[in-house]
Short mmCIF file of C-alpha atoms and ligand atoms in Angstrom, two decimals:
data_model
loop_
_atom_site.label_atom_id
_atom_site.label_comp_id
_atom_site.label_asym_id
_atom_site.label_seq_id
_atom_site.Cartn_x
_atom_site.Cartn_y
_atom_site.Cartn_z
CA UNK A 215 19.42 -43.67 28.32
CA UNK A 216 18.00 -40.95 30.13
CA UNK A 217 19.57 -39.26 32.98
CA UNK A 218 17.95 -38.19 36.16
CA UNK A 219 18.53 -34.70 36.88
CA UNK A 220 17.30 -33.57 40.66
CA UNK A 221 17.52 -30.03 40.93
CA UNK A 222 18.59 -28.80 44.32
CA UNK A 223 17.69 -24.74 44.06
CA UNK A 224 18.15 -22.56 47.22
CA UNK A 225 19.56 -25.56 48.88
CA UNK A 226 23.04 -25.88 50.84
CA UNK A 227 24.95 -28.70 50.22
CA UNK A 228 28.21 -28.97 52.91
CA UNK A 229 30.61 -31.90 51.67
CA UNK A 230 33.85 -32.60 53.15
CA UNK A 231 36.62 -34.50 51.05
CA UNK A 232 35.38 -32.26 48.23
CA UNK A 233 38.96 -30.74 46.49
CA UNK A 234 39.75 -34.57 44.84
CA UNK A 235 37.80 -37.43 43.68
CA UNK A 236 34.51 -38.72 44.09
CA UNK A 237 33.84 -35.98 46.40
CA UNK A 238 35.00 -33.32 44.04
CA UNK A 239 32.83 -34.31 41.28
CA UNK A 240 30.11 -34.73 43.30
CA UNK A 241 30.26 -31.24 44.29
CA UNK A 242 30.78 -30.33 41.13
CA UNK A 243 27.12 -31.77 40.03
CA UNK A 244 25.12 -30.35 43.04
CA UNK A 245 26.52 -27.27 41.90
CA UNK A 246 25.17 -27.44 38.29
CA UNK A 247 21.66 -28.55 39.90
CA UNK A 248 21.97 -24.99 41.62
CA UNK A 249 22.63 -26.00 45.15
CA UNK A 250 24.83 -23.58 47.22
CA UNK A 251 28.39 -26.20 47.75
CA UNK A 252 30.47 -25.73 50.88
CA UNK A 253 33.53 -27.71 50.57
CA UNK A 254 35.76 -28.55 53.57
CA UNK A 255 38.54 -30.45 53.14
CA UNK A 256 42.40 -30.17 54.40
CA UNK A 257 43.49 -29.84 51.22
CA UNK A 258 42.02 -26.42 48.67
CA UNK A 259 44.46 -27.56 46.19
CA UNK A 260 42.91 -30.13 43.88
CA UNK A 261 45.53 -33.63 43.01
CA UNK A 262 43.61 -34.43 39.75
CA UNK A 263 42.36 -31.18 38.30
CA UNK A 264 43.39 -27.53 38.13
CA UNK A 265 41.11 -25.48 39.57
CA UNK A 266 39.65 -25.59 43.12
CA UNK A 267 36.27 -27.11 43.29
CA UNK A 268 34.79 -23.76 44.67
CA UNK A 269 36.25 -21.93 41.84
CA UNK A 270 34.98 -24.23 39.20
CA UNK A 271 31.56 -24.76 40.98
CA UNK A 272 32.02 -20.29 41.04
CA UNK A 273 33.33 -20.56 37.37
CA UNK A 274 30.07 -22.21 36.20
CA UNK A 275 27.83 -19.85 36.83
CA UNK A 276 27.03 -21.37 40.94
CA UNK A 277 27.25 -20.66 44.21
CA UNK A 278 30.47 -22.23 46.63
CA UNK A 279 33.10 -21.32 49.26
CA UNK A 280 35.59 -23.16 50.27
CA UNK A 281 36.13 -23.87 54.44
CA UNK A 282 39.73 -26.07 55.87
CA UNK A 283 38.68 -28.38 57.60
CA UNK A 284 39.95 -31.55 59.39
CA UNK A 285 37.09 -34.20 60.03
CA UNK A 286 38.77 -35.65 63.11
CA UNK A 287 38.14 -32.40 64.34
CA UNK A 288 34.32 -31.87 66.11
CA UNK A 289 34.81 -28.03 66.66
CA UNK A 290 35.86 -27.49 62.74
CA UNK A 291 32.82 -29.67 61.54
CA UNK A 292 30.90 -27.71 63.40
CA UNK A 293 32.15 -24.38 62.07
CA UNK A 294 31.83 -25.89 58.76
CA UNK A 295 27.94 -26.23 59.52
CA UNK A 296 28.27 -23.04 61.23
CA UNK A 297 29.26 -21.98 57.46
CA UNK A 298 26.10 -23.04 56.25
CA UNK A 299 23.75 -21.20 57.90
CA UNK A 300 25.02 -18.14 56.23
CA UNK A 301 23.75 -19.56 53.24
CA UNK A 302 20.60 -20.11 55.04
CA UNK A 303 21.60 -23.44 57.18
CA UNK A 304 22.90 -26.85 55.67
CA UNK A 305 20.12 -29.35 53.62
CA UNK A 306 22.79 -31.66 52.75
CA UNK A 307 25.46 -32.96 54.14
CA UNK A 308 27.86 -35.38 52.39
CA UNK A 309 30.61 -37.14 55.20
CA UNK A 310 32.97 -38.40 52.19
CA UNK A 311 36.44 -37.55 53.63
CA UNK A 312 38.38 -40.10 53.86
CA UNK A 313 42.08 -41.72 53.65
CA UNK A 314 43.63 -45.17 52.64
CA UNK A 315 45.58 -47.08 54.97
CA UNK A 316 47.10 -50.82 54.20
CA UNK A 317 48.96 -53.73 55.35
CA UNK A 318 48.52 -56.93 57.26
CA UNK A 319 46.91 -57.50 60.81
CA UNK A 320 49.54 -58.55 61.90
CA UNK A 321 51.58 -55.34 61.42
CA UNK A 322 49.29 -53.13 62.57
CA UNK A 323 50.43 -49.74 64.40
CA UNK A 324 48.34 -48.19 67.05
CA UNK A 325 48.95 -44.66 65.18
CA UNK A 326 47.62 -46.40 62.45
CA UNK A 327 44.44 -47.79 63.36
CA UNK A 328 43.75 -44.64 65.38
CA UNK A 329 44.47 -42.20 62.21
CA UNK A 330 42.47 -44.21 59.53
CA UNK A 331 39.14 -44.56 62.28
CA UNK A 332 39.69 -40.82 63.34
CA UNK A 333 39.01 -39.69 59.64
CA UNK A 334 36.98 -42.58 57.43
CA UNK A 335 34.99 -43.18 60.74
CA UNK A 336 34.87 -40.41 63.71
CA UNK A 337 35.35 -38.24 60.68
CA UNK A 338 31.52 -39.42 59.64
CA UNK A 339 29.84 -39.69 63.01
CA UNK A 340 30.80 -35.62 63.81
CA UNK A 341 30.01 -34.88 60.65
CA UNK A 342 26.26 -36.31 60.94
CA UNK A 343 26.14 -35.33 64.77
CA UNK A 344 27.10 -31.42 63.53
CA UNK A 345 24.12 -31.27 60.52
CA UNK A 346 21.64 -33.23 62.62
CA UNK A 347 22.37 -30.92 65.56
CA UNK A 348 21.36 -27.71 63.40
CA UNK A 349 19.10 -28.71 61.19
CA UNK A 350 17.04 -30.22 64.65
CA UNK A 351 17.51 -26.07 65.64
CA UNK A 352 16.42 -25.03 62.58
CA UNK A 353 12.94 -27.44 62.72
CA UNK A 354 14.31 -28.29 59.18
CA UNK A 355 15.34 -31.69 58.52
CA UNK A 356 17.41 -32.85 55.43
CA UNK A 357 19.99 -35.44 54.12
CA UNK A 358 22.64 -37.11 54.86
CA UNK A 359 24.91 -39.41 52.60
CA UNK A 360 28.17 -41.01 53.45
CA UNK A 361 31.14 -42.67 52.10
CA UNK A 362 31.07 -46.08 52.97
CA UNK A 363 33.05 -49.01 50.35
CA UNK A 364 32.33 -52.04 49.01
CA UNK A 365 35.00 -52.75 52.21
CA UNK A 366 31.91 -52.01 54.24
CA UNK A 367 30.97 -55.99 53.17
CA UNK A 368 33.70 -57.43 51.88
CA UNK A 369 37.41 -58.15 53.26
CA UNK A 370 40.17 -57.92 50.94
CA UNK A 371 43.93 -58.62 51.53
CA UNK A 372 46.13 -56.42 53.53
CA UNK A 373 43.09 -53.92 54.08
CA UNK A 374 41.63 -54.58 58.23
CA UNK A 375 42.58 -50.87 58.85
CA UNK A 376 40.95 -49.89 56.00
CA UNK A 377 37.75 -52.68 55.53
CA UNK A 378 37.21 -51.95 59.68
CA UNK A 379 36.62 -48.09 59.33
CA UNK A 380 34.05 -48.64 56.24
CA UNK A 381 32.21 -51.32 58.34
CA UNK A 382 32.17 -48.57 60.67
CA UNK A 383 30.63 -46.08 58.57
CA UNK A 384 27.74 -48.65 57.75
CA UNK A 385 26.51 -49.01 60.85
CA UNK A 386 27.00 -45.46 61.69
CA UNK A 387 24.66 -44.90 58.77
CA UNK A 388 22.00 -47.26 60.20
CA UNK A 389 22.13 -46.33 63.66
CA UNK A 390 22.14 -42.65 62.74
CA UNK A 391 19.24 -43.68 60.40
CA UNK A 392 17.15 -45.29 62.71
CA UNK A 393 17.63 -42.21 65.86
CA UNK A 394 17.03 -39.26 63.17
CA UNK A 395 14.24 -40.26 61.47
CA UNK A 396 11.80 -38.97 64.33
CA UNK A 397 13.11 -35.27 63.33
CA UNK A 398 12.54 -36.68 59.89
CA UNK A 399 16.35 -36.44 58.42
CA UNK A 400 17.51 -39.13 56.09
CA UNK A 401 21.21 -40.94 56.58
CA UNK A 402 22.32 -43.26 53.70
CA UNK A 403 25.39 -44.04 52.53
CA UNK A 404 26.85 -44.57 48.81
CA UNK A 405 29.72 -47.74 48.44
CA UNK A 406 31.74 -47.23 45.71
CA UNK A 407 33.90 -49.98 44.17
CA UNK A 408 36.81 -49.94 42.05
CA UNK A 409 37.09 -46.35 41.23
CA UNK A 410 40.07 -44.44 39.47
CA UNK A 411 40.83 -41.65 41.60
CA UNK A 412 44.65 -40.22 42.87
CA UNK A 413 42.88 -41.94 46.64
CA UNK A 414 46.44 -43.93 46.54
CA UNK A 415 49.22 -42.29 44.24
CA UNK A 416 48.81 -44.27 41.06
CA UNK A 417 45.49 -45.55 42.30
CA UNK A 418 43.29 -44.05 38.90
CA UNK A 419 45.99 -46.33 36.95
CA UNK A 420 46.23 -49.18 39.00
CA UNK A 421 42.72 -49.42 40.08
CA UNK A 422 41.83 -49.06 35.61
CA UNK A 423 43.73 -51.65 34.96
CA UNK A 424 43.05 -54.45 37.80
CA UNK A 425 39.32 -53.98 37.33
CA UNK A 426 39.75 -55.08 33.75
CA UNK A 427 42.82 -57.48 33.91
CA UNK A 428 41.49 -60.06 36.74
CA UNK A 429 44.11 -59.08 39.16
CA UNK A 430 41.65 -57.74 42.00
CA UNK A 431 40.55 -60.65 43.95
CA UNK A 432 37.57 -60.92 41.77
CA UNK A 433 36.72 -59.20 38.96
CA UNK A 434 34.55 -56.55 37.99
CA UNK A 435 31.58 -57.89 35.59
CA UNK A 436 30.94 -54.42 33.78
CA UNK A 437 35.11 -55.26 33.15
CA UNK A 438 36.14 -51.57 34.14
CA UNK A 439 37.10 -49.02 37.05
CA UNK A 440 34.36 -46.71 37.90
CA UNK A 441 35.10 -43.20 37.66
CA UNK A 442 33.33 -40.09 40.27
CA UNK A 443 30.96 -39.83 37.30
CA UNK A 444 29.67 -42.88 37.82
CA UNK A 445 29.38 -42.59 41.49
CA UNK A 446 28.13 -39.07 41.83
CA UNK A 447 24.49 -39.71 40.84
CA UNK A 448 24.46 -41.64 43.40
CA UNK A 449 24.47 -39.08 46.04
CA UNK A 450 22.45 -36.81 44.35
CA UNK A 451 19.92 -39.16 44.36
CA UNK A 452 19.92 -40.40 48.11
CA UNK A 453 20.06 -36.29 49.00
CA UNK A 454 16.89 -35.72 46.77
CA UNK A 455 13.19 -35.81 47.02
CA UNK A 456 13.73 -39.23 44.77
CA UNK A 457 14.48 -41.07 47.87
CA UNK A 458 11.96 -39.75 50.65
CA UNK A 459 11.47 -43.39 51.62
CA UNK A 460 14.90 -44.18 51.77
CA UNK A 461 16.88 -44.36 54.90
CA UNK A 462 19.89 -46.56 56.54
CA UNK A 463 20.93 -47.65 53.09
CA UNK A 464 23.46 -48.30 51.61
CA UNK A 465 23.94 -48.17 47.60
CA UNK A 466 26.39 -49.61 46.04
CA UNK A 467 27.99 -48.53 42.66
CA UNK A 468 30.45 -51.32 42.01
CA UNK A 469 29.97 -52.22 38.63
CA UNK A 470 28.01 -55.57 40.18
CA UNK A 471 31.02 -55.85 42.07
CA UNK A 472 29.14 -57.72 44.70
CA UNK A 473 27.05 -59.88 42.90
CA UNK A 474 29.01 -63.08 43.35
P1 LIG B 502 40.59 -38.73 47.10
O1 LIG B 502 41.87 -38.90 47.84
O2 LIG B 502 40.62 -38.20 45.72
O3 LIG B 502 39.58 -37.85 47.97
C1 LIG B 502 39.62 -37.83 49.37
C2 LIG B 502 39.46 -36.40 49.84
O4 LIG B 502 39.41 -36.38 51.27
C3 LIG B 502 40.66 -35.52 49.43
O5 LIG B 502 40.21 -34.31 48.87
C4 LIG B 502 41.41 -35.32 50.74
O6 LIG B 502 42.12 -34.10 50.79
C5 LIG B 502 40.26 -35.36 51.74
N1 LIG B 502 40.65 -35.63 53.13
C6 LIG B 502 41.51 -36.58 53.57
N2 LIG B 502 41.64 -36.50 54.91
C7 LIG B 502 40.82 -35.50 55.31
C8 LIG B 502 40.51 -34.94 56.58
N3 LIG B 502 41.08 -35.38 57.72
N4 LIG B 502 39.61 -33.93 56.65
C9 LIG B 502 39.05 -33.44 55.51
N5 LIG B 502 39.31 -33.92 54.29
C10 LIG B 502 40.19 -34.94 54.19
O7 LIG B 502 39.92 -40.19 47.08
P2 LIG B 502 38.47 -40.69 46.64
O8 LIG B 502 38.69 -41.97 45.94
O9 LIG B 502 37.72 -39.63 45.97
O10 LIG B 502 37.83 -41.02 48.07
C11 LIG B 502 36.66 -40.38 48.54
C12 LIG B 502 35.94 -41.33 49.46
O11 LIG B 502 35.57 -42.48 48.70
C13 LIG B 502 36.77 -41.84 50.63
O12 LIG B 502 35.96 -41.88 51.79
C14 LIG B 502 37.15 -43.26 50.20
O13 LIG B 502 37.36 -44.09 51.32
C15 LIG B 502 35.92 -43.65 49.43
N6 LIG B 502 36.10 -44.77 48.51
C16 LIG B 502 36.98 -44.67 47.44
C17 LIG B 502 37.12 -45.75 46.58
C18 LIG B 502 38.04 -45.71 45.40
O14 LIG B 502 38.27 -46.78 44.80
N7 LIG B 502 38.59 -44.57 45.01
C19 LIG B 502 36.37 -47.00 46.81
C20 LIG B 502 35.47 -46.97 47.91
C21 LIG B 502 35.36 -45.89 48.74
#
């Protein structure tokens, strides 16, 4: 099958959540279509690979620099956009950061609930208000994809905290959508579904093996965990010229997770 291959020259490309995961391989391929990668993150150190995704991005020939940032944070968003414009001002912005969360309603902590929404859903909202706000200054509008979950739609078992943030970021995404697209700047949003990444510790095992075992509370009918591979081209796609005419979605890559 052929692959689609957006190219993304003498574009900048901020993306927080970027050192691990779906977010770090997703950097990793707007790199190798030539975009300019600003990663911000709390964390520079990678969990599942060796090399910071900066370095690697660096390593291959591109363009990236690495910024540490806290999403729940407004001021350090905006410094991370602030970042940007040194590389001539941010034409992408991916709002992926985000942490996991569980256990039952009825156990839920105020901490908690005010944690989980501060990054997974605040976390999104600065991050869209902060590349909106400059590229409206710049009179250059651009992209904007976020993280949203198959948890966005669906409730699972011991997940509110978690299933309540994503629902979050889907309207977030519409709203935003619907108020931006007078200055002519895109907001979608990609829902992965069962993908192996260190999100939880053991989560790239556990999530491989429930996906193909039955023991998620349905299964997957491609019968397998995604990996960021699978979700990546996603975003590159949303960010691109490819999807001009697409706003306030939100594109799942679930392995037809949702289909019944
Ligand atoms: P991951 O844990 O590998 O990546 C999350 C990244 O966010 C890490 O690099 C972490 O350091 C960073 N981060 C956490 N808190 C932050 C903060 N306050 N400020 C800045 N960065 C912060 O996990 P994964 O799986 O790659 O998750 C990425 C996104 O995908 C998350 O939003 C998650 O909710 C979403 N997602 C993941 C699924 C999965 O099965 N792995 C399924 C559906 C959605």
């Amino acid at each position: 099958m052929g692959r689609l291959n957006p190219t993304f020259d003498d574009e900048t490309v901020v993306i927080t959540g970027a050192t691990s995961g779906i977010g770090r391989e997703t950097a990793l391929r707007f790199g190798d279509a030539g975009a300019t990668v600003v990663v911000g993150d709390i964390e520079e150190e990678p969990k599942d690979a060796d090399v910071p995704t900066h370095e690697a991005i660096e390593d291959g020939g591109g363009t990236a620099t690495f910024q540490r940032t806290d999403v729940t944070d407004r001021e350090q968003i905006r410094d991370l956009v602030g970042t940007a414009r040194e590389y001539g001002g941010v034409d992408v912005m991916i709002n992926n950061a985000g942490l996991y969360i569980g256990g039952s309603v009825l156990d839920l902590e105020p901490e908690e609930f005010d944690r989980i929404h501060s990054v997974n859903a605040k976390g999104v909202y600065f991050g869209i208000q902060a590349a909106a706000a400059d590229m409206i200054e710049r009179g250059e509008p651009g992209a904007i994809v976020n993280t949203a979950s198959i948890s966005s739609s669906h409730a699972q078992f011991d997940q509110v905290q978690y299933d309540s943030t994503k629902g979050a970021v889907r309207m977030i995404t519409r709203g935003s959508a619907l108020e931006l697209a007078e200055h002519g700047i895109r907001v979608n949003a990609v829902g992965p579904g069962q993908i192996a990444t260190e999100f939880i510790e053991g989560w790239t095992e556990e999530a491989t093996e429930a996906a193909s075992s039955g023991d998620l509370i349905k299964d997957v009918p491609l019968g397998r965990a995604g990996t960021p591979e699978d979700v990546a081209g996603a975003y590159l796609y949303l960010a691109s010229e490819e999807a001009s005419y697409v706003t306030g979605e939100l594109l799942f890559v679930d392995g037809g997770w949702q289909v019944f």
